[in-house]
PDB file of C-alpha atoms in Angstrom:
ATOM      1  CA  UNK A 750      -9.532 -33.927  48.494  1.00 37.00           C
ATOM      2  CA  UNK A 751      -9.155 -30.815  50.396  1.00 43.00           C
ATOM      3  CA  UNK A 752     -10.721 -27.489  49.866  1.00 46.00           C
ATOM      4  CA  UNK A 753      -7.474 -26.084  48.609  1.00 45.00           C
ATOM      5  CA  UNK A 754      -6.592 -28.747  46.312  1.00 49.00           C
ATOM      6  CA  UNK A 755     -10.201 -28.700  44.826  1.00 47.00           C
ATOM      7  CA  UNK A 756      -9.874 -24.829  44.053  1.00 48.00           C
ATOM      8  CA  UNK A 757      -6.622 -25.474  42.449  1.00 51.00           C
ATOM      9  CA  UNK A 758      -7.951 -28.161  40.184  1.00 53.00           C
ATOM     10  CA  UNK A 759     -10.713 -25.910  38.990  1.00 58.00           C
ATOM     11  CA  UNK A 760      -8.598 -22.889  38.529  1.00 65.00           C
ATOM     12  CA  UNK A 761      -5.648 -24.122  36.960  1.00 71.00           C
ATOM     13  CA  UNK A 762      -7.381 -25.147  33.545  1.00 79.00           C
ATOM     14  CA  UNK A 763      -8.912 -21.432  33.799  1.00 85.00           C
ATOM     15  CA  UNK A 764      -5.745 -19.849  34.220  1.00 87.00           C
ATOM     16  CA  UNK A 765      -4.197 -21.792  31.151  1.00 89.00           C
ATOM     17  CA  UNK A 766      -7.133 -21.016  29.036  1.00 91.00           C
ATOM     18  CA  UNK A 767      -7.203 -17.246  29.827  1.00 92.00           C
ATOM     19  CA  UNK A 768      -3.472 -17.148  29.391  1.00 93.00           C
ATOM     20  CA  UNK A 769      -3.233 -18.488  26.041  1.00 94.00           C
ATOM     21  CA  UNK A 770      -6.086 -16.353  24.777  1.00 95.00           C
ATOM     22  CA  UNK A 771      -4.299 -13.239  26.145  1.00 95.00           C
ATOM     23  CA  UNK A 772      -1.213 -14.569  24.303  1.00 95.00           C
ATOM     24  CA  UNK A 773      -2.999 -15.087  21.099  1.00 96.00           C
ATOM     25  CA  UNK A 774      -4.564 -11.389  21.180  1.00 95.00           C
ATOM     26  CA  UNK A 775      -0.875 -10.271  21.654  1.00 95.00           C
ATOM     27  CA  UNK A 776       0.179 -11.963  18.848  1.00 95.00           C
ATOM     28  CA  UNK A 777      -2.538 -10.452  16.801  1.00 95.00           C
ATOM     29  CA  UNK A 778      -1.257  -7.033  17.920  1.00 94.00           C
ATOM     30  CA  UNK A 779       2.168  -7.803  17.095  1.00 94.00           C
ATOM     31  CA  UNK A 780       1.206  -8.744  13.477  1.00 94.00           C
ATOM     32  CA  UNK A 781      -0.741  -5.875  13.090  1.00 94.00           C
ATOM     33  CA  UNK A 782       2.093  -3.522  14.289  1.00 93.00           C
ATOM     34  CA  UNK A 783       4.664  -5.182  11.812  1.00 93.00           C
ATOM     35  CA  UNK A 784       2.169  -5.171   8.846  1.00 91.00           C
ATOM     36  CA  UNK A 785       3.528  -3.510   6.744  1.00 91.00           C
ATOM     37  CA  UNK A 786       7.126  -3.362   8.035  1.00 90.00           C
ATOM     38  CA  UNK A 787       8.878   0.051   7.358  1.00 92.00           C
ATOM     39  CA  UNK A 788      12.267  -0.484   8.559  1.00 89.00           C
ATOM     40  CA  UNK A 789      14.676   2.494   8.053  1.00 89.00           C
ATOM     41  CA  UNK A 790      11.595   4.818   8.379  1.00 93.00           C
ATOM     42  CA  UNK A 791      12.201   6.349  11.529  1.00 94.00           C
ATOM     43  CA  UNK A 792       8.657   7.509  12.048  1.00 93.00           C
ATOM     44  CA  UNK A 793       7.408   4.038  11.744  1.00 95.00           C
ATOM     45  CA  UNK A 794      10.345   2.447  13.749  1.00 95.00           C
ATOM     46  CA  UNK A 795       9.666   4.977  16.625  1.00 95.00           C
ATOM     47  CA  UNK A 796       6.021   4.118  16.806  1.00 95.00           C
ATOM     48  CA  UNK A 797       6.631   0.552  16.476  1.00 96.00           C
ATOM     49  CA  UNK A 798       8.820   0.438  19.645  1.00 95.00           C
ATOM     50  CA  UNK A 799       6.185   2.642  21.337  1.00 95.00           C
ATOM     51  CA  UNK A 800       3.268   0.444  20.420  1.00 95.00           C
ATOM     52  CA  UNK A 801       5.182  -2.887  21.601  1.00 95.00           C
ATOM     53  CA  UNK A 802       5.986  -1.286  25.015  1.00 95.00           C
ATOM     54  CA  UNK A 803       2.259  -0.116  25.462  1.00 94.00           C
ATOM     55  CA  UNK A 804       1.164  -3.718  24.919  1.00 94.00           C
ATOM     56  CA  UNK A 805       3.510  -5.442  27.344  1.00 95.00           C
ATOM     57  CA  UNK A 806       0.869  -5.714  30.127  1.00 94.00           C
ATOM     58  CA  UNK A 807      -1.254  -8.212  27.882  1.00 95.00           C
ATOM     59  CA  UNK A 808       1.336 -10.674  27.028  1.00 95.00           C
ATOM     60  CA  UNK A 809       3.022 -10.632  30.590  1.00 94.00           C
ATOM     61  CA  UNK A 810      -0.280 -11.291  32.288  1.00 94.00           C
ATOM     62  CA  UNK A 811      -0.961 -14.187  29.837  1.00 94.00           C
ATOM     63  CA  UNK A 812       2.490 -15.683  30.288  1.00 93.00           C
ATOM     64  CA  UNK A 813       2.075 -15.586  34.062  1.00 92.00           C
ATOM     65  CA  UNK A 814      -1.500 -17.269  33.898  1.00 92.00           C
ATOM     66  CA  UNK A 815      -0.120 -20.018  31.547  1.00 92.00           C
ATOM     67  CA  UNK A 816       2.690 -20.733  34.059  1.00 89.00           C
ATOM     68  CA  UNK A 817       0.081 -20.845  36.631  1.00 86.00           C
ATOM     69  CA  UNK A 818      -2.038 -23.381  34.949  1.00 83.00           C
ATOM     70  CA  UNK A 819       0.099 -25.185  32.699  1.00 81.00           C
ATOM     71  CA  UNK A 820       0.948 -28.958  33.629  1.00 82.00           C
ATOM     72  CA  UNK A 821       2.904 -29.892  30.624  1.00 84.00           C
ATOM     73  CA  UNK A 822       6.523 -29.577  31.544  1.00 86.00           C
ATOM     74  CA  UNK A 823       7.650 -29.490  27.762  1.00 89.00           C
ATOM     75  CA  UNK A 824       5.256 -26.498  27.039  1.00 89.00           C
ATOM     76  CA  UNK A 825       6.304 -25.013  30.289  1.00 90.00           C
ATOM     77  CA  UNK A 826       9.973 -25.131  29.299  1.00 91.00           C
ATOM     78  CA  UNK A 827       9.291 -23.684  25.629  1.00 92.00           C
ATOM     79  CA  UNK A 828       7.408 -20.828  27.194  1.00 93.00           C
ATOM     80  CA  UNK A 829      10.206 -20.209  29.669  1.00 93.00           C
ATOM     81  CA  UNK A 830      12.817 -19.768  27.115  1.00 94.00           C
ATOM     82  CA  UNK A 831      10.293 -17.678  25.057  1.00 94.00           C
ATOM     83  CA  UNK A 832      10.297 -15.331  27.884  1.00 95.00           C
ATOM     84  CA  UNK A 833      14.168 -14.915  27.666  1.00 95.00           C
ATOM     85  CA  UNK A 834      13.717 -14.256  23.927  1.00 96.00           C
ATOM     86  CA  UNK A 835      11.054 -11.629  24.354  1.00 96.00           C
ATOM     87  CA  UNK A 836      13.186 -10.139  27.105  1.00 96.00           C
ATOM     88  CA  UNK A 837      16.210  -9.857  24.919  1.00 96.00           C
ATOM     89  CA  UNK A 838      14.107  -8.350  22.048  1.00 96.00           C
ATOM     90  CA  UNK A 839      12.743  -5.458  24.344  1.00 96.00           C
ATOM     91  CA  UNK A 840      16.512  -4.853  25.418  1.00 97.00           C
ATOM     92  CA  UNK A 841      17.126  -4.578  21.709  1.00 96.00           C
ATOM     93  CA  UNK A 842      14.431  -2.076  21.318  1.00 96.00           C
ATOM     94  CA  UNK A 843      16.231   0.444  23.368  1.00 96.00           C
ATOM     95  CA  UNK A 844      19.204   1.360  20.955  1.00 96.00           C
ATOM     96  CA  UNK A 845      16.578   0.885  18.019  1.00 95.00           C
ATOM     97  CA  UNK A 846      14.254   3.445  19.910  1.00 94.00           C
ATOM     98  CA  UNK A 847      16.884   5.987  20.474  1.00 95.00           C
ATOM     99  CA  UNK A 848      18.481   5.668  16.894  1.00 95.00           C
ATOM    100  CA  UNK A 849      14.967   6.219  15.507  1.00 95.00           C
ATOM    101  CA  UNK A 850      14.282   9.045  17.747  1.00 94.00           C
ATOM    102  CA  UNK A 851      17.487  10.877  16.627  1.00 94.00           C
ATOM    103  CA  UNK A 852      16.823  10.338  12.957  1.00 94.00           C
ATOM    104  CA  UNK A 853      13.123  11.341  13.428  1.00 93.00           C
ATOM    105  CA  UNK A 854      14.245  14.746  15.282  1.00 92.00           C
ATOM    106  CA  UNK A 855      16.753  15.411  12.235  1.00 93.00           C
ATOM    107  CA  UNK A 856      13.998  14.556   9.728  1.00 91.00           C
ATOM    108  CA  UNK A 857      11.469  16.872  11.422  1.00 90.00           C
ATOM    109  CA  UNK A 858      13.943  19.646  11.887  1.00 89.00           C
ATOM    110  CA  UNK A 859      14.899  19.377   8.055  1.00 90.00           C
ATOM    111  CA  UNK A 860      11.224  19.559   7.134  1.00 89.00           C
ATOM    112  CA  UNK A 861      10.623  22.730   9.455  1.00 88.00           C
ATOM    113  CA  UNK A 862      13.756  24.429   7.937  1.00 89.00           C
ATOM    114  CA  UNK A 863      12.591  23.730   4.654  1.00 89.00           C
ATOM    115  CA  UNK A 864       9.072  25.171   5.149  1.00 89.00           C
ATOM    116  CA  UNK A 865      10.568  28.283   7.158  1.00 88.00           C
ATOM    117  CA  UNK A 866      12.926  28.750   4.320  1.00 87.00           C
ATOM    118  CA  UNK A 867      10.400  28.775   1.683  1.00 88.00           C
ATOM    119  CA  UNK A 868       8.251  31.142   3.515  1.00 85.00           C
ATOM    120  CA  UNK A 869      11.164  33.323   4.391  1.00 86.00           C
ATOM    121  CA  UNK A 870      12.201  33.584   0.636  1.00 85.00           C
ATOM    122  CA  UNK A 871       8.724  34.383  -0.340  1.00 84.00           C
ATOM    123  CA  UNK A 872       8.640  37.300   2.055  1.00 82.00           C
ATOM    124  CA  UNK A 873      12.226  38.392   0.890  1.00 84.00           C
ATOM    125  CA  UNK A 874      10.829  38.425  -2.741  1.00 81.00           C
ATOM    126  CA  UNK A 875       7.914  40.654  -1.752  1.00 78.00           C
ATOM    127  CA  UNK A 876      10.018  42.915   0.027  1.00 79.00           C
ATOM    128  CA  UNK A 877      12.466  43.284  -3.053  1.00 79.00           C
ATOM    129  CA  UNK A 878       9.413  43.950  -5.332  1.00 76.00           C
ATOM    130  CA  UNK A 879       7.940  46.349  -2.989  1.00 75.00           C
ATOM    131  CA  UNK A 880      11.352  48.203  -2.547  1.00 74.00           C
ATOM    132  CA  UNK A 881      11.441  48.764  -6.329  1.00 73.00           C
ATOM    133  CA  UNK A 882       7.736  49.299  -6.808  1.00 69.00           C
ATOM    134  CA  UNK A 883       6.716  52.845  -8.043  1.00 68.00           C
ATOM    135  CA  UNK A 884       3.239  52.595  -9.196  1.00 69.00           C
ATOM    136  CA  UNK A 885       0.077  51.564  -7.549  1.00 71.00           C
ATOM    137  CA  UNK A 886      -0.288  48.441  -9.675  1.00 71.00           C
ATOM    138  CA  UNK A 887       3.020  47.006  -8.490  1.00 70.00           C
ATOM    139  CA  UNK A 888       1.992  47.810  -4.879  1.00 72.00           C
ATOM    140  CA  UNK A 889      -1.382  46.120  -5.495  1.00 69.00           C
ATOM    141  CA  UNK A 890       0.254  42.914  -6.604  1.00 73.00           C
ATOM    142  CA  UNK A 891       2.248  42.860  -3.531  1.00 72.00           C
ATOM    143  CA  UNK A 892      -0.617  43.687  -1.226  1.00 70.00           C
ATOM    144  CA  UNK A 893      -2.914  40.829  -3.122  1.00 72.00           C
ATOM    145  CA  UNK A 894      -0.047  38.274  -2.260  1.00 72.00           C
ATOM    146  CA  UNK A 895      -0.176  39.367   1.372  1.00 69.00           C
ATOM    147  CA  UNK A 896      -3.894  39.446   1.604  1.00 67.00           C
ATOM    148  CA  UNK A 897      -5.895  37.945  -1.201  1.00 62.00           C
ATOM    149  CA  UNK A 898      -9.027  39.655   0.419  1.00 58.00           C
ATOM    150  CA  UNK A 899      -7.517  43.237   0.489  1.00 60.00           C
ATOM    151  CA  UNK A 900      -9.192  46.070  -1.517  1.00 58.00           C
ATOM    152  CA  UNK A 901      -7.785  48.393  -4.309  1.00 62.00           C
ATOM    153  CA  UNK A 902      -4.810  50.478  -3.427  1.00 55.00           C
ATOM    154  CA  UNK A 903      -5.840  53.994  -3.050  1.00 58.00           C
ATOM    155  CA  UNK A 904      -3.544  56.184  -5.725  1.00 56.00           C
ATOM    156  CA  UNK A 905      -3.274  59.117  -3.301  1.00 58.00           C
ATOM    157  CA  UNK A 906      -1.670  57.243  -0.231  1.00 67.00           C
ATOM    158  CA  UNK A 907       0.838  54.981  -2.244  1.00 68.00           C
ATOM    159  CA  UNK A 908       4.025  56.134  -0.262  1.00 73.00           C
ATOM    160  CA  UNK A 909       2.251  55.620   3.100  1.00 75.00           C
ATOM    161  CA  UNK A 910       0.919  52.093   2.075  1.00 74.00           C
ATOM    162  CA  UNK A 911       4.323  51.189   0.811  1.00 74.00           C
ATOM    163  CA  UNK A 912       5.972  51.930   4.209  1.00 79.00           C
ATOM    164  CA  UNK A 913       2.755  50.105   5.811  1.00 77.00           C
ATOM    165  CA  UNK A 914       3.552  47.157   3.793  1.00 78.00           C
ATOM    166  CA  UNK A 915       7.376  46.931   4.300  1.00 80.00           C
ATOM    167  CA  UNK A 916       6.670  47.184   8.060  1.00 82.00           C
ATOM    168  CA  UNK A 917       4.118  44.290   7.738  1.00 81.00           C
ATOM    169  CA  UNK A 918       6.812  42.087   5.783  1.00 82.00           C
ATOM    170  CA  UNK A 919       9.319  42.835   8.501  1.00 84.00           C
ATOM    171  CA  UNK A 920       6.939  41.942  11.258  1.00 85.00           C
ATOM    172  CA  UNK A 921       5.982  38.905   9.357  1.00 83.00           C
ATOM    173  CA  UNK A 922       9.656  37.700   9.016  1.00 84.00           C
ATOM    174  CA  UNK A 923      10.193  38.108  12.781  1.00 88.00           C
ATOM    175  CA  UNK A 924       6.944  36.430  13.460  1.00 89.00           C
ATOM    176  CA  UNK A 925       8.028  33.558  11.198  1.00 88.00           C
ATOM    177  CA  UNK A 926      11.348  33.258  13.153  1.00 88.00           C
ATOM    178  CA  UNK A 927       9.726  32.963  16.482  1.00 91.00           C
ATOM    179  CA  UNK A 928       6.913  30.484  15.492  1.00 90.00           C
ATOM    180  CA  UNK A 929       9.712  28.270  13.980  1.00 90.00           C
ATOM    181  CA  UNK A 930      11.688  28.390  17.217  1.00 90.00           C
ATOM    182  CA  UNK A 931       8.677  27.735  19.336  1.00 91.00           C
ATOM    183  CA  UNK A 932       7.657  24.943  16.976  1.00 90.00           C
ATOM    184  CA  UNK A 933      11.052  23.181  17.148  1.00 91.00           C
ATOM    185  CA  UNK A 934      11.137  23.387  20.756  1.00 91.00           C
ATOM    186  CA  UNK A 935       8.034  21.916  21.286  1.00 92.00           C
ATOM    187  CA  UNK A 936       8.533  19.126  18.778  1.00 91.00           C
ATOM    188  CA  UNK A 937      11.913  18.349  20.525  1.00 92.00           C
ATOM    189  CA  UNK A 938      10.239  18.303  24.210  1.00 94.00           C
ATOM    190  CA  UNK A 939       7.435  15.989  22.911  1.00 93.00           C
ATOM    191  CA  UNK A 940       9.879  13.559  21.197  1.00 93.00           C
ATOM    192  CA  UNK A 941      12.127  13.545  24.115  1.00 94.00           C
ATOM    193  CA  UNK A 942       9.466  12.675  26.449  1.00 95.00           C
ATOM    194  CA  UNK A 943       7.947   9.894  24.200  1.00 95.00           C
ATOM    195  CA  UNK A 944      11.498   8.605  23.770  1.00 95.00           C
ATOM    196  CA  UNK A 945      12.239   8.505  27.562  1.00 96.00           C
ATOM    197  CA  UNK A 946       9.180   6.687  28.038  1.00 95.00           C
ATOM    198  CA  UNK A 947       9.388   4.165  25.458  1.00 95.00           C
ATOM    199  CA  UNK A 948      13.119   3.369  26.410  1.00 96.00           C
ATOM    200  CA  UNK A 949      12.331   2.945  30.026  1.00 96.00           C
ATOM    201  CA  UNK A 950       9.405   0.914  29.177  1.00 96.00           C
ATOM    202  CA  UNK A 951      11.206  -1.272  26.874  1.00 96.00           C
ATOM    203  CA  UNK A 952      14.064  -1.665  29.709  1.00 97.00           C
ATOM    204  CA  UNK A 953      11.558  -2.604  32.469  1.00 96.00           C
ATOM    205  CA  UNK A 954       9.760  -4.914  29.806  1.00 96.00           C
ATOM    206  CA  UNK A 955      12.875  -6.834  29.084  1.00 96.00           C
ATOM    207  CA  UNK A 956      13.990  -6.869  32.818  1.00 96.00           C
ATOM    208  CA  UNK A 957      10.436  -8.407  33.715  1.00 96.00           C
ATOM    209  CA  UNK A 958      10.445 -11.049  30.974  1.00 96.00           C
ATOM    210  CA  UNK A 959      13.960 -12.060  31.846  1.00 96.00           C
ATOM    211  CA  UNK A 960      13.058 -12.472  35.503  1.00 95.00           C
ATOM    212  CA  UNK A 961      10.165 -14.459  34.596  1.00 94.00           C
ATOM    213  CA  UNK A 962      12.466 -16.785  32.610  1.00 94.00           C
ATOM    214  CA  UNK A 963      14.865 -16.788  35.557  1.00 94.00           C
ATOM    215  CA  UNK A 964      11.911 -17.798  38.085  1.00 92.00           C
ATOM    216  CA  UNK A 965      10.492 -20.558  35.612  1.00 91.00           C
ATOM    217  CA  UNK A 966      13.797 -21.957  35.181  1.00 91.00           C
ATOM    218  CA  UNK A 967      14.155 -22.448  38.646  1.00 89.00           C
ATOM    219  CA  UNK A 968      10.939 -23.960  39.016  1.00 85.00           C
ATOM    220  CA  UNK A 969      11.894 -26.575  36.352  1.00 82.00           C
ATOM    221  CA  UNK A 970      14.947 -27.457  37.988  1.00 83.00           C
ATOM    222  CA  UNK A 971      13.273 -27.992  41.549  1.00 80.00           C
ATOM    223  CA  UNK A 972      10.779 -30.043  39.836  1.00 74.00           C
ATOM    224  CA  UNK A 973      13.638 -32.248  38.187  1.00 75.00           C
ATOM    225  CA  UNK A 974      15.274 -32.681  41.493  1.00 73.00           C
ATOM    226  CA  UNK A 975      12.079 -33.756  43.153  1.00 72.00           C
ATOM    227  CA  UNK A 976      11.679 -36.255  40.256  1.00 61.00           C
TER     228      UNK A 976
END
């Protein structure tokens, strides 16, 4: 037995064992991702796609190691077709990820609009109360709602304080609009970044697994021809 053949004899079983171990660990990760399964929930669907793409290197390495050390043609063939199945599933994650991203963006926008509308309504109500306020007690109630830690309204400066509070409410309305626009822009950019990363990752993963299936299929055909 040559030295090369001796090394192959020792490493082939090791490759197979490590490969199966990595595949088993990957299976545990997949089970953890899908339990519980919350399909129709865009946040869960999007995170599911991201998680599967992020974990691709482990099963891919495991499959290569198994193919490098597996001697059983039946198991080799099953794993080869399993690579094709996994590749197709990753391709299917592309439209799912895009759909989940769009629905998640709409959902986030609606939630943000709801919060902004509620806060804007509260400020508008305070503005209406303040416009009709004529007594220190009425102004005090508005001041307390704007700042619970505010002190007592001085009776001699009611008109001046009313003007200041109206200006503060207008300032708060403008700040609320600016903050809402900034939050919406930041959220859309982050979601777009993660979507592109996940979609491209799914495409690359599907392509690699498909290539792995093609190469192992060629190896099986070559083996049958030699036999």
